[in-house]
GROMACS .gro file of C-alpha atoms in nm:
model
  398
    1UNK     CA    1   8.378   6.546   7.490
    2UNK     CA    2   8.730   6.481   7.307
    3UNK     CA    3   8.779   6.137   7.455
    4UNK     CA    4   8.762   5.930   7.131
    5UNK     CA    5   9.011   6.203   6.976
    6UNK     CA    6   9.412   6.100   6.952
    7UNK     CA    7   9.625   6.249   7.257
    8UNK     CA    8   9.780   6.504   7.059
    9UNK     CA    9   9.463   6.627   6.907
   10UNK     CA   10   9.331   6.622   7.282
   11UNK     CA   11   9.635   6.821   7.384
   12UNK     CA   12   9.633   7.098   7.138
   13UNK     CA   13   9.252   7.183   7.149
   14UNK     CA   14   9.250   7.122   7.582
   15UNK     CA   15   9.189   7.447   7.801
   16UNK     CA   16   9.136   7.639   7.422
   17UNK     CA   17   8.867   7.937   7.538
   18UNK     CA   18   8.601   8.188   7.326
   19UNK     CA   19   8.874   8.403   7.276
   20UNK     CA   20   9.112   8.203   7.148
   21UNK     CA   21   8.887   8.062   6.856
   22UNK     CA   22   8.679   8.333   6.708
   23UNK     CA   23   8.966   8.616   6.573
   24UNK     CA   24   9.085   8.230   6.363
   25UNK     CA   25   8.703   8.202   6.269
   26UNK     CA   26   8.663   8.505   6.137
   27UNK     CA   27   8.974   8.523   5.951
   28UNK     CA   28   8.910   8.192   5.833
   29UNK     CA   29   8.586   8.241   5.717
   30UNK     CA   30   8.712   8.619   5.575
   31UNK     CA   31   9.000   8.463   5.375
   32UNK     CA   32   8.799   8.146   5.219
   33UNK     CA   33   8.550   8.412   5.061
   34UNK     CA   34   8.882   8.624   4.926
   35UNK     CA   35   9.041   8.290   4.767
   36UNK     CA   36   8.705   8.143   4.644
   37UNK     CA   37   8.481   8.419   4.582
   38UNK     CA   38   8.516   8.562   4.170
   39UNK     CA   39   8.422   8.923   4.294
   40UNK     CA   40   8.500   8.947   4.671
   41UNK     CA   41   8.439   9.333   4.651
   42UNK     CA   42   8.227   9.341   4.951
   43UNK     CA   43   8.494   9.222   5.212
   44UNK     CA   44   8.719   9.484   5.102
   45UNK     CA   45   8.991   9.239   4.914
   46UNK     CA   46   9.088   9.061   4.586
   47UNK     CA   47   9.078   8.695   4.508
   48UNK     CA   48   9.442   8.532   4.500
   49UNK     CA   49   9.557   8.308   4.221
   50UNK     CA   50   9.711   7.934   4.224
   51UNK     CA   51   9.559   7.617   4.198
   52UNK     CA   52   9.259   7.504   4.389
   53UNK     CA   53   9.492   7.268   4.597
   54UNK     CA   54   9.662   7.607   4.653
   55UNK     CA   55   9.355   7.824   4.719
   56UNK     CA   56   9.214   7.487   4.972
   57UNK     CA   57   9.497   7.486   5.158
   58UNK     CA   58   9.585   7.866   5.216
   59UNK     CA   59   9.316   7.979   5.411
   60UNK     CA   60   9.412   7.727   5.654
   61UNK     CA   61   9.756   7.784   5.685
   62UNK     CA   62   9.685   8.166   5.739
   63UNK     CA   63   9.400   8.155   5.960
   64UNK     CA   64   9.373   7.819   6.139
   65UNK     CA   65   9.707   7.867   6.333
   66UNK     CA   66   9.556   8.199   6.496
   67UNK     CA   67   9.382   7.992   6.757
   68UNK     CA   68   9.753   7.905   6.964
   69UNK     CA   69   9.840   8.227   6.907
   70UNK     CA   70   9.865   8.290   7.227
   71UNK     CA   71  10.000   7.997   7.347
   72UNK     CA   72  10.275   7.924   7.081
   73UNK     CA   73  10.282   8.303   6.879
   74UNK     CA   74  10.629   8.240   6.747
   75UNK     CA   75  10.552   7.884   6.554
   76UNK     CA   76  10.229   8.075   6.452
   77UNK     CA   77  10.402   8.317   6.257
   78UNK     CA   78  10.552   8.076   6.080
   79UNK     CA   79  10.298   7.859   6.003
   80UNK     CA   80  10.172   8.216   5.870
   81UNK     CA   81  10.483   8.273   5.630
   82UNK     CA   82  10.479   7.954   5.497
   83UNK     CA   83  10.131   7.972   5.357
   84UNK     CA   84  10.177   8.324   5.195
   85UNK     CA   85  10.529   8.241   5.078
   86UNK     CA   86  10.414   7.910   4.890
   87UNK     CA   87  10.125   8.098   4.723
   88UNK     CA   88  10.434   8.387   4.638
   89UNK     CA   89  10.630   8.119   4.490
   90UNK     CA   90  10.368   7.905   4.322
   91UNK     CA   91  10.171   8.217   4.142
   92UNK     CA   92  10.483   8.445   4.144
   93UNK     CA   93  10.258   8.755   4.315
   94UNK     CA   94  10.195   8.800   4.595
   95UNK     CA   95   9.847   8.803   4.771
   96UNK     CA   96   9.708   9.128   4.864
   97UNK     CA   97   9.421   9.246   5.109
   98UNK     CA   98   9.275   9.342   5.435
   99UNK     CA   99   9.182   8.998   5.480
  100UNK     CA  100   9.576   8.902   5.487
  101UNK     CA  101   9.649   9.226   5.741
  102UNK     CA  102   9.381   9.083   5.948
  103UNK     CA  103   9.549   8.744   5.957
  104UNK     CA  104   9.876   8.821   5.937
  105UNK     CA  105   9.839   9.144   6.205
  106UNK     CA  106   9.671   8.964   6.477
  107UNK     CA  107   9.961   8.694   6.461
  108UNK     CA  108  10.205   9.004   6.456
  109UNK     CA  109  10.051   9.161   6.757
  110UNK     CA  110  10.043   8.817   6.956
  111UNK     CA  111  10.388   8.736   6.937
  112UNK     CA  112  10.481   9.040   7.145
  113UNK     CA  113  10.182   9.069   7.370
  114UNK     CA  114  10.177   8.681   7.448
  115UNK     CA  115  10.555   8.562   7.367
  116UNK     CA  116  10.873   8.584   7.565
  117UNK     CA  117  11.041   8.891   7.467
  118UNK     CA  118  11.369   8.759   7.300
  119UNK     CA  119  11.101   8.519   7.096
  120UNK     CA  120  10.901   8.840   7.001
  121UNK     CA  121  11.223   8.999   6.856
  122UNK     CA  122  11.321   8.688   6.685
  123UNK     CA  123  10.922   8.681   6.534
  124UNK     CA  124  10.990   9.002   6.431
  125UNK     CA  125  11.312   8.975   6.243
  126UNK     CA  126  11.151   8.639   6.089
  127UNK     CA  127  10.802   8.862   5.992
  128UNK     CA  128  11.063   9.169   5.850
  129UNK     CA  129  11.245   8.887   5.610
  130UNK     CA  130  10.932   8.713   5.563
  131UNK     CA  131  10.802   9.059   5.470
  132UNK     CA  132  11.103   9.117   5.181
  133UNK     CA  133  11.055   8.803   5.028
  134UNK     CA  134  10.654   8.886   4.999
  135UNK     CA  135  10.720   9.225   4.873
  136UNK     CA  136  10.971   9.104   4.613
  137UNK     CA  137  10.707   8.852   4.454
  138UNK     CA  138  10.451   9.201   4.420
  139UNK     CA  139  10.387   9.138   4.032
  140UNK     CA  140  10.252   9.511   4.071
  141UNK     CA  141  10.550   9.654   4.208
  142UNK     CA  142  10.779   9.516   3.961
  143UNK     CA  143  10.547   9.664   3.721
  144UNK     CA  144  10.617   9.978   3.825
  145UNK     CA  145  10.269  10.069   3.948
  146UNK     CA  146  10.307  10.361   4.122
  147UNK     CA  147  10.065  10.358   4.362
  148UNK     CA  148  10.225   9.991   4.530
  149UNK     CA  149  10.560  10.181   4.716
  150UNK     CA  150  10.287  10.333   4.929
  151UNK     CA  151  10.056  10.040   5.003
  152UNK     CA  152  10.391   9.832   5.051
  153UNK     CA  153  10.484  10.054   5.339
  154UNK     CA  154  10.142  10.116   5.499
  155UNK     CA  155  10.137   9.762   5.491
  156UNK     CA  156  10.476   9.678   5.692
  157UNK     CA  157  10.389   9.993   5.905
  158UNK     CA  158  10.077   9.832   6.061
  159UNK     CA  159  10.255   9.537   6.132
  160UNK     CA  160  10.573   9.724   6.278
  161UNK     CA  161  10.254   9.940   6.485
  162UNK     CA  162  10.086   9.591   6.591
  163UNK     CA  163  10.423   9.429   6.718
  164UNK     CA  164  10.463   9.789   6.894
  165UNK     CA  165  10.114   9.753   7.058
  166UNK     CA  166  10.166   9.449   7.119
  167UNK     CA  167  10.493   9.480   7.344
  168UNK     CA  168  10.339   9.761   7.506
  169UNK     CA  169   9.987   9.564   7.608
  170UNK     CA  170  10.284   9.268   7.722
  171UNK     CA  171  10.476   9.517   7.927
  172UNK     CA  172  10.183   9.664   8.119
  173UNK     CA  173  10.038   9.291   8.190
  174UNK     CA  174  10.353   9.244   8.354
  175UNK     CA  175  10.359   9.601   8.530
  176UNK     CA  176  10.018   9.506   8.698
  177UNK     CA  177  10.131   9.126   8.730
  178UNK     CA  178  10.445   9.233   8.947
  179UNK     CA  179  10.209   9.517   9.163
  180UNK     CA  180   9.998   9.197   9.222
  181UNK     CA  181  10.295   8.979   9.382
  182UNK     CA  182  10.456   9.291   9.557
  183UNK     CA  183  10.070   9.300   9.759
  184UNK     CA  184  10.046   8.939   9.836
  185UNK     CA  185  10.419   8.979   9.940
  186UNK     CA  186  10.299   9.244  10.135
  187UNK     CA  187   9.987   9.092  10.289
  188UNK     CA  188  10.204   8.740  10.340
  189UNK     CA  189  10.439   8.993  10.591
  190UNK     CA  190  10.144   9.186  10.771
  191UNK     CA  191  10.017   8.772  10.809
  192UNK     CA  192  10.350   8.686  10.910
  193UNK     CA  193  10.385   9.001  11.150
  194UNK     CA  194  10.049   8.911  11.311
  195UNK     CA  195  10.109   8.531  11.343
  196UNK     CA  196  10.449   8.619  11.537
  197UNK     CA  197  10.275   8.810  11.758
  198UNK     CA  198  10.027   8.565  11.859
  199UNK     CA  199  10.267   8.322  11.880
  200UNK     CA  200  10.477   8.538  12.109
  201UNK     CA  201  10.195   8.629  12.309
  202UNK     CA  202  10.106   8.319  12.342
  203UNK     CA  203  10.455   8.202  12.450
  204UNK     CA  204  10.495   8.468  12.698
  205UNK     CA  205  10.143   8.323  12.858
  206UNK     CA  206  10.234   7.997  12.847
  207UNK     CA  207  10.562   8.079  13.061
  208UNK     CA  208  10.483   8.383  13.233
  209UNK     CA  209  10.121   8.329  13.399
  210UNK     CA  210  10.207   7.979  13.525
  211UNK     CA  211  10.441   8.127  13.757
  212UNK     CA  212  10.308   8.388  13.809
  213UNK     CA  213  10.000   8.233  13.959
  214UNK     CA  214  10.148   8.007  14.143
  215UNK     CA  215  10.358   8.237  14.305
  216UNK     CA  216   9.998   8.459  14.373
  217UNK     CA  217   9.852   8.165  14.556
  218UNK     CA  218  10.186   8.086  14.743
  219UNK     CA  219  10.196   8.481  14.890
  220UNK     CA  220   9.847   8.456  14.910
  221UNK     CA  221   9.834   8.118  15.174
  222UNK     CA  222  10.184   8.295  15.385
  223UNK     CA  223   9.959   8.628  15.425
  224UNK     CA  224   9.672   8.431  15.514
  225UNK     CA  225   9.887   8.254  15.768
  226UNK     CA  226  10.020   8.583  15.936
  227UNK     CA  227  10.351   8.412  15.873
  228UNK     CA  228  10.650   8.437  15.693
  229UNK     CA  229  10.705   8.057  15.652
  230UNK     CA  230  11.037   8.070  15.486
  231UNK     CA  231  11.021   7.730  15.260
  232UNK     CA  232  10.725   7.964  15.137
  233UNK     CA  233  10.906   8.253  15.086
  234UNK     CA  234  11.172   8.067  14.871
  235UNK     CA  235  10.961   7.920  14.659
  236UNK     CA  236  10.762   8.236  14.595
  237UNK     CA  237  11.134   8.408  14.510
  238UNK     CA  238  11.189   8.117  14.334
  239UNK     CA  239  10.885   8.122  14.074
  240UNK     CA  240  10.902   8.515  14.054
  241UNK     CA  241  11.312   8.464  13.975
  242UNK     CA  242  11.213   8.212  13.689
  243UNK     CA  243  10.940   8.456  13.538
  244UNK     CA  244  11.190   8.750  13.513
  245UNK     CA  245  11.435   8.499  13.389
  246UNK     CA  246  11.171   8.377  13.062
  247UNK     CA  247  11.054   8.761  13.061
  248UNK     CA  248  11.368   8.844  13.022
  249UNK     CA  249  11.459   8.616  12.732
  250UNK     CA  250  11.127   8.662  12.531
  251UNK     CA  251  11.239   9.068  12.513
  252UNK     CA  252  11.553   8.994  12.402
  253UNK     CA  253  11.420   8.800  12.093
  254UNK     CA  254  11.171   9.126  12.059
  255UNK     CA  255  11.476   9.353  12.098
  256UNK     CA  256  11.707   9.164  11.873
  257UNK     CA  257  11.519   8.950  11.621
  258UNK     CA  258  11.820   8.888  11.383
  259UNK     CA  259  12.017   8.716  11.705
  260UNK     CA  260  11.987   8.379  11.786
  261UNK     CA  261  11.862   8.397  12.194
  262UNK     CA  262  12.015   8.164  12.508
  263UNK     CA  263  11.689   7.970  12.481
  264UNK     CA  264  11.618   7.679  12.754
  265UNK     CA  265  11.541   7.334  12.643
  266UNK     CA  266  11.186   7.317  12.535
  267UNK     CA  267  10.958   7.067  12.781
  268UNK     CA  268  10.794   6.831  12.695
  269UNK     CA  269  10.617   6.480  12.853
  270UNK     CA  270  10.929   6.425  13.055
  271UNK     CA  271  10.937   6.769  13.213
  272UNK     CA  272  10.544   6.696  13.341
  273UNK     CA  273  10.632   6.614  13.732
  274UNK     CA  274  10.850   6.911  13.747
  275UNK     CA  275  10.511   7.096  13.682
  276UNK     CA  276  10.282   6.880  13.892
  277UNK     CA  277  10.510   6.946  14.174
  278UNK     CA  278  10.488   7.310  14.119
  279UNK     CA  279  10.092   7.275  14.120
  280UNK     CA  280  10.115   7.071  14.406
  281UNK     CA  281  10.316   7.323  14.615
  282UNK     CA  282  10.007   7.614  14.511
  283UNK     CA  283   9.789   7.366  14.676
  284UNK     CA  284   9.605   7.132  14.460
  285UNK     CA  285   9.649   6.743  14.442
  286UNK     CA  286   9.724   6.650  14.062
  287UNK     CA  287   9.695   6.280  13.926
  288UNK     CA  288   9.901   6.152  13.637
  289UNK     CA  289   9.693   5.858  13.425
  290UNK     CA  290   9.877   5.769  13.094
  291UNK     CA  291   9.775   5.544  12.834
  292UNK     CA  292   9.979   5.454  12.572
  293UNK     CA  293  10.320   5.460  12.488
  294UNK     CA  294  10.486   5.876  12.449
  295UNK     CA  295  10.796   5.757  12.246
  296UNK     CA  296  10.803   5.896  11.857
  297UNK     CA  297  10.622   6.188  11.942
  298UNK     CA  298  10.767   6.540  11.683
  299UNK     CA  299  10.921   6.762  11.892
  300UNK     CA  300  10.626   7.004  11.791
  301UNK     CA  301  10.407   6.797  11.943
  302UNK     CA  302  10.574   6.717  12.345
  303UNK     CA  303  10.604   7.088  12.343
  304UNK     CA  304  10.192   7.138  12.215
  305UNK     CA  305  10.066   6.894  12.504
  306UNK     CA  306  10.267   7.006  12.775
  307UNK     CA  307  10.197   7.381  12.682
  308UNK     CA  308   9.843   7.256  12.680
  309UNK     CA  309   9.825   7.060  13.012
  310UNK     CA  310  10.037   7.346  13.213
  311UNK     CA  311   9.756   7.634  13.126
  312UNK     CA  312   9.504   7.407  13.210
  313UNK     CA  313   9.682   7.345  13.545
  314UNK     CA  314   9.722   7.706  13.543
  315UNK     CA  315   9.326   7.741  13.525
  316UNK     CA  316   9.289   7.495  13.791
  317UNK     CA  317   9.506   7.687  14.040
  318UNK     CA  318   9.318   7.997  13.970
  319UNK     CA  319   8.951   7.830  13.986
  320UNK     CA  320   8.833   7.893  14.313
  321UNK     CA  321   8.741   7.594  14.533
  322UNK     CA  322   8.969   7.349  14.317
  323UNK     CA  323   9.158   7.114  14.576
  324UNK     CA  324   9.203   6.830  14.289
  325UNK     CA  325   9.283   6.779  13.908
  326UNK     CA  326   9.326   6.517  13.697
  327UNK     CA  327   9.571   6.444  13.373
  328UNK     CA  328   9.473   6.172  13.152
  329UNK     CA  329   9.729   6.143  12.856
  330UNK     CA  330   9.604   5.869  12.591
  331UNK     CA  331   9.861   5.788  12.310
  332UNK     CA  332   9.792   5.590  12.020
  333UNK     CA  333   9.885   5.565  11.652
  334UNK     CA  334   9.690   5.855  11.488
  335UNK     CA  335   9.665   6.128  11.728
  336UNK     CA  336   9.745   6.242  12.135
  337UNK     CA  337   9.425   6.312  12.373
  338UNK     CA  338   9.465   6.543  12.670
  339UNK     CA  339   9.221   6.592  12.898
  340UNK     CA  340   9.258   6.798  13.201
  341UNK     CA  341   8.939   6.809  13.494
  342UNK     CA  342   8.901   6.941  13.828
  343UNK     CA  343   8.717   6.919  14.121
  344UNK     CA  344   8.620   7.225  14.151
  345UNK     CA  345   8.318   7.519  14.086
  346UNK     CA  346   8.301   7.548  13.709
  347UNK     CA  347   8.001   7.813  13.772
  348UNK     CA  348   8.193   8.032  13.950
  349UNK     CA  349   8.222   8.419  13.805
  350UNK     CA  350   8.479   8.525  14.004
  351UNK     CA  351   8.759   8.318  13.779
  352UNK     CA  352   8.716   8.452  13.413
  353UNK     CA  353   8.982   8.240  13.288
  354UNK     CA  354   8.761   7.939  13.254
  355UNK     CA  355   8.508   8.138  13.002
  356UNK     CA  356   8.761   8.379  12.829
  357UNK     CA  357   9.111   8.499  12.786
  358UNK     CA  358   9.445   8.384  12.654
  359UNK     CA  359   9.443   8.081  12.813
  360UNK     CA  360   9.202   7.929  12.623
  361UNK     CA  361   9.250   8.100  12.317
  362UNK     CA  362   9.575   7.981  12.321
  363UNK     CA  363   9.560   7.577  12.431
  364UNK     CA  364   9.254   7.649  12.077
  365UNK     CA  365   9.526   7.768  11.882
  366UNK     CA  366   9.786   7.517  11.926
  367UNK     CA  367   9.528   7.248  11.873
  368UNK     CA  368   9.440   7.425  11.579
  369UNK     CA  369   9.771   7.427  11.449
  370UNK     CA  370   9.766   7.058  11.418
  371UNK     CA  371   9.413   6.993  11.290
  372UNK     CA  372   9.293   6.849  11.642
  373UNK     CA  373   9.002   6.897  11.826
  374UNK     CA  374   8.934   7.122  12.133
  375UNK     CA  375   8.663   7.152  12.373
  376UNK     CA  376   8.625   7.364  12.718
  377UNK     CA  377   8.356   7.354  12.973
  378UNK     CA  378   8.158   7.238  13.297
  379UNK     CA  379   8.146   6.929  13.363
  380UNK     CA  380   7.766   6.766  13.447
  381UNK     CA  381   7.879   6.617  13.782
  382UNK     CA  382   8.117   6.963  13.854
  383UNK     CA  383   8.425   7.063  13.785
  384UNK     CA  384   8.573   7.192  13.493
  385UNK     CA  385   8.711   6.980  13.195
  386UNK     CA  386   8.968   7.070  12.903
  387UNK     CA  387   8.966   6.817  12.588
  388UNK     CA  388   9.219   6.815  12.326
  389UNK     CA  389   9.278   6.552  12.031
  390UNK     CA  390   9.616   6.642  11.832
  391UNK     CA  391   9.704   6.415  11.544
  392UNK     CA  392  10.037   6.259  11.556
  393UNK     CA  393  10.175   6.380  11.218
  394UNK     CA  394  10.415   6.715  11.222
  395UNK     CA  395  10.171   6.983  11.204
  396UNK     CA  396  10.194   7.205  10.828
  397UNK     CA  397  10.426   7.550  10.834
  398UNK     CA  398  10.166   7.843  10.962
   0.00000   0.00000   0.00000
C-alpha cells in the first residue's frame, strides 16, 4: 500500500492503528473550523488571528503530531508548543479554546501514560514554561479582564490533572504488565519442575530397570535350576550392587539439588558391548550391525541412542519367548537410525512393556527431544521392532 512512498514516510506511518489516528482527526478537523470559521460558536471556541499562512499551518502543527503520540509523546509536545508559541508571537495573543485543551490535553496526558517517566517530567517542565510564555502573550489578561486569572488556571489545572491521569493509567499498565511476567515466571518453574521430573524419572528407568531385569531373569534361571550356580549368583549381586549404586546417586541429586553429585561417565556407542554382554548373560543372543561412521556425534546424542537401544534390550529380556535381538545402527550426515527387533512373541499379554509404560514413553521422549521420529510395534513376520530417526544437530534447550 505505501510502497511508492519515501522510506521515512514508510517508517513513520508503518504499524500506525485506529487509535492512533482518529483523537489527531478530530482535533484536526475541530481546530481548522476554529482558525477558519468567522463565527465558530457551535464548537464551543473562538477563531485565532494571524495570517492565513499562519492560520494554514497551525492546525497542523497542533493536531497532526497527535498521531505518534504514543510512540514519540515528548517530541509531540513540542511540535505542540511551537505551533501555539509562533501564533503567540506573530499575533501577540494568545489562542484560546476547547479546541486547543483538546489538542494540547491529549498530548499532555500521553506523555505520561505512554513516555518513560524521567521524559514525562521533562514534558512537563517543558509544557509548565511553555504554559508561562502562552499565558504572558493573553492580550486579555494584560487587559486586566477579570474573568481571565480564572480561566488561566482552570486551564493549566486540566493539564496538570491530564499529566496526573496520565502517570497513573502508565503506572497501573505496568502494575498488571509486571503481574503478567511474575505468572509466566511462575508457569516457566511449574514447566521446569515437571520437565525435571520426567527427566529424572526417566533417568532412574533408564538405569534402574535394566538391571534390575536382568538380575530378575538371572535369579529366575538359578531357581529354575534348583541350583545355586555361583558365577550366577555373582552376577546377580553384581547387577543388584550397581542398581543401589545409580539409586543411590539419583537421591542424592533429589536430596541435594544445589550440590554437584559423583556422577559416572555418561555411555555412549563405545559402552554398547558392555551392555550386549549383560543381555547376553540374561539369556538372549544380541547382534551388532553398524552402518556408517559414529565419530562427531554431540555428546547429547551417544547418550540418546544408547539410552534408547538399552530399554529396548531391556524389553527384549522381558518379552517372553525372545531368544534373539538385533541392533542395526545406521549413521549418516543428517540424522542416526536405531532400530532394535526380536525374535520373539510380540502378541503376547503377559509382557505389558511392549504396549505401555515408561519404557516407551521414554525412548518417545528422547526422540522427541531431538525432532526424530519414533515408531513401536509387531513386526508382520513376528517379533517386536523399535524405530528411531534422531537428527544429528544438538537438540534445542527443553
Amino acid at each position: 500500500m505505501h510502497a511508492g512512498w519515501p522510506a521515512g514516510v514508510r517508517a513513520a506511518v508503518a504499524g500506525l492503528s485506529v487509535t492512533d489516528v482518529w483523537p489527531a482527526v478530530v482535533v484536526l478537523v475541530w481546530t481548522g473550523l476554529a482558525v477558519w470559521l468567522p463565527d465558530p460558536d457551535y464548537v464551543a471556541s473562538t477563531s485565532i488571528a494571524g495570517p492565513w499562512w499562519l492560520r494554514l499551518v497551525y492546525p497542523v502543527l497542533v493536531a497532526a503530531p497527535l498521531v505518534w503520540r504514543r510512540r514519540h509523546p515528548l517530541p509531540v509536545v513540542a511540535v505542540q508548543l511551537v505551533g501555539i508559541l509562533l501564533q503567540v508571537a506573530v499575533t501577540a495573543d494568545s489562542p484560546e479554546g476547547f479546541w486547543l485543551l483538546a489538542g494540547w490535553g491529549t498530548a499532555v496526558y500521553a506523555l505520561s501514560a505512554h513516555g518513560r517517566p524521567a521524559r514525562a517530567v521533562v514534558g512537563l517542565a517543558v509544557t509548565a514554561a511553555g504554559y508561562a510564555l502562552y499565558t504572558w502573550g493573553d492580550a486579555d489578561l494584560r487587559a486586566g479582564d477579570p474573568s481571565e486569572p480564572w480561566g488561566t488556571l482552570f486551564f493549566g489545572a486540566v493539564l496538570l490533572v491530564l499529566w496526573l491521569v496520565g502517570a497513573y493509567v502508565r503506572h497501573r499498565r505496568e502494575q498488571r504488565a509486571a503481574r503478567f511476567r511474575e505468572r509466566e515466571l511462575e508457569r516457566r518453574a511449574r514447566d521446569a519442575v515437571v520437565a525435571e521430573r520426567a527427566r529424572l524419572a526417566r533417568e532412574l528407568h533408564d538405569l534402574i530397570s535394566h538391571n534390575l531385569s536382568v538380575l530378575v531373569v538371572q535369579a529366575a534361571g538359578a531357581r529354575a535350576a534348583g541350583a545355586g550356580d555361583a558365577a550366577t549368583l555373582e552376577k546377580i549381586e553384581r547387577s543388584g550392587r550397581e542398581s543401589l549404586v545409580e539409586m543411590r546417586r539419583m537421591l542424592g541429586v533429589l536430596r541435594q539439588p544445589d550440590d554437584d553429585p559423583p556422577w559416572a561417565p555418561q555411555p555412549g556407542i563405545g559402552h554398547l558391548d558392555t551392555l550386549f554382554a549383560a543381555v547376553r548373560a540374561a539369556g538372549v543372543e544380541v547382534g551388532l550391525d553398524l552402518d556408517g561412521d559414529p565419530a562427531g556425534l554431540s555428546a547429547a546424542l551417544e547418550l540418546s541412542v544408547y539410552r534408547i537401544v538399552q530399554e529396548a534390550l531391556t524389553n527384549v529380556i522381558r518379552h517372553a519367548g525372545a531368544h534373539r535381538a538385533v541392533v542395526h545402527l545406521r549413521f549418516d550426515p543428517q540424522s542416526v537410525t536405531v532400530d532394535v527387533c526380536d525374535d520373539g512373541d510380540a502378541s503376547s499379554t503377559s509382557q505389558p512393556e511392549h504396549t505401555s509404560g515408561y519404557g516407551l514413553i521414554g525412548m518417545r521422549e528422547r526422540v522427541a527431544l531431538f525432532g526424530g521420529e519414533f515408531s513401536a510395534g509387531p513386526r508382520a513376520e513376528g517379533g517386536f521392532a523399535v524405530h528411531a530417526r534422531l537428527p544429528r544437530e544438538d537438540p534445542a534447550p527443553p
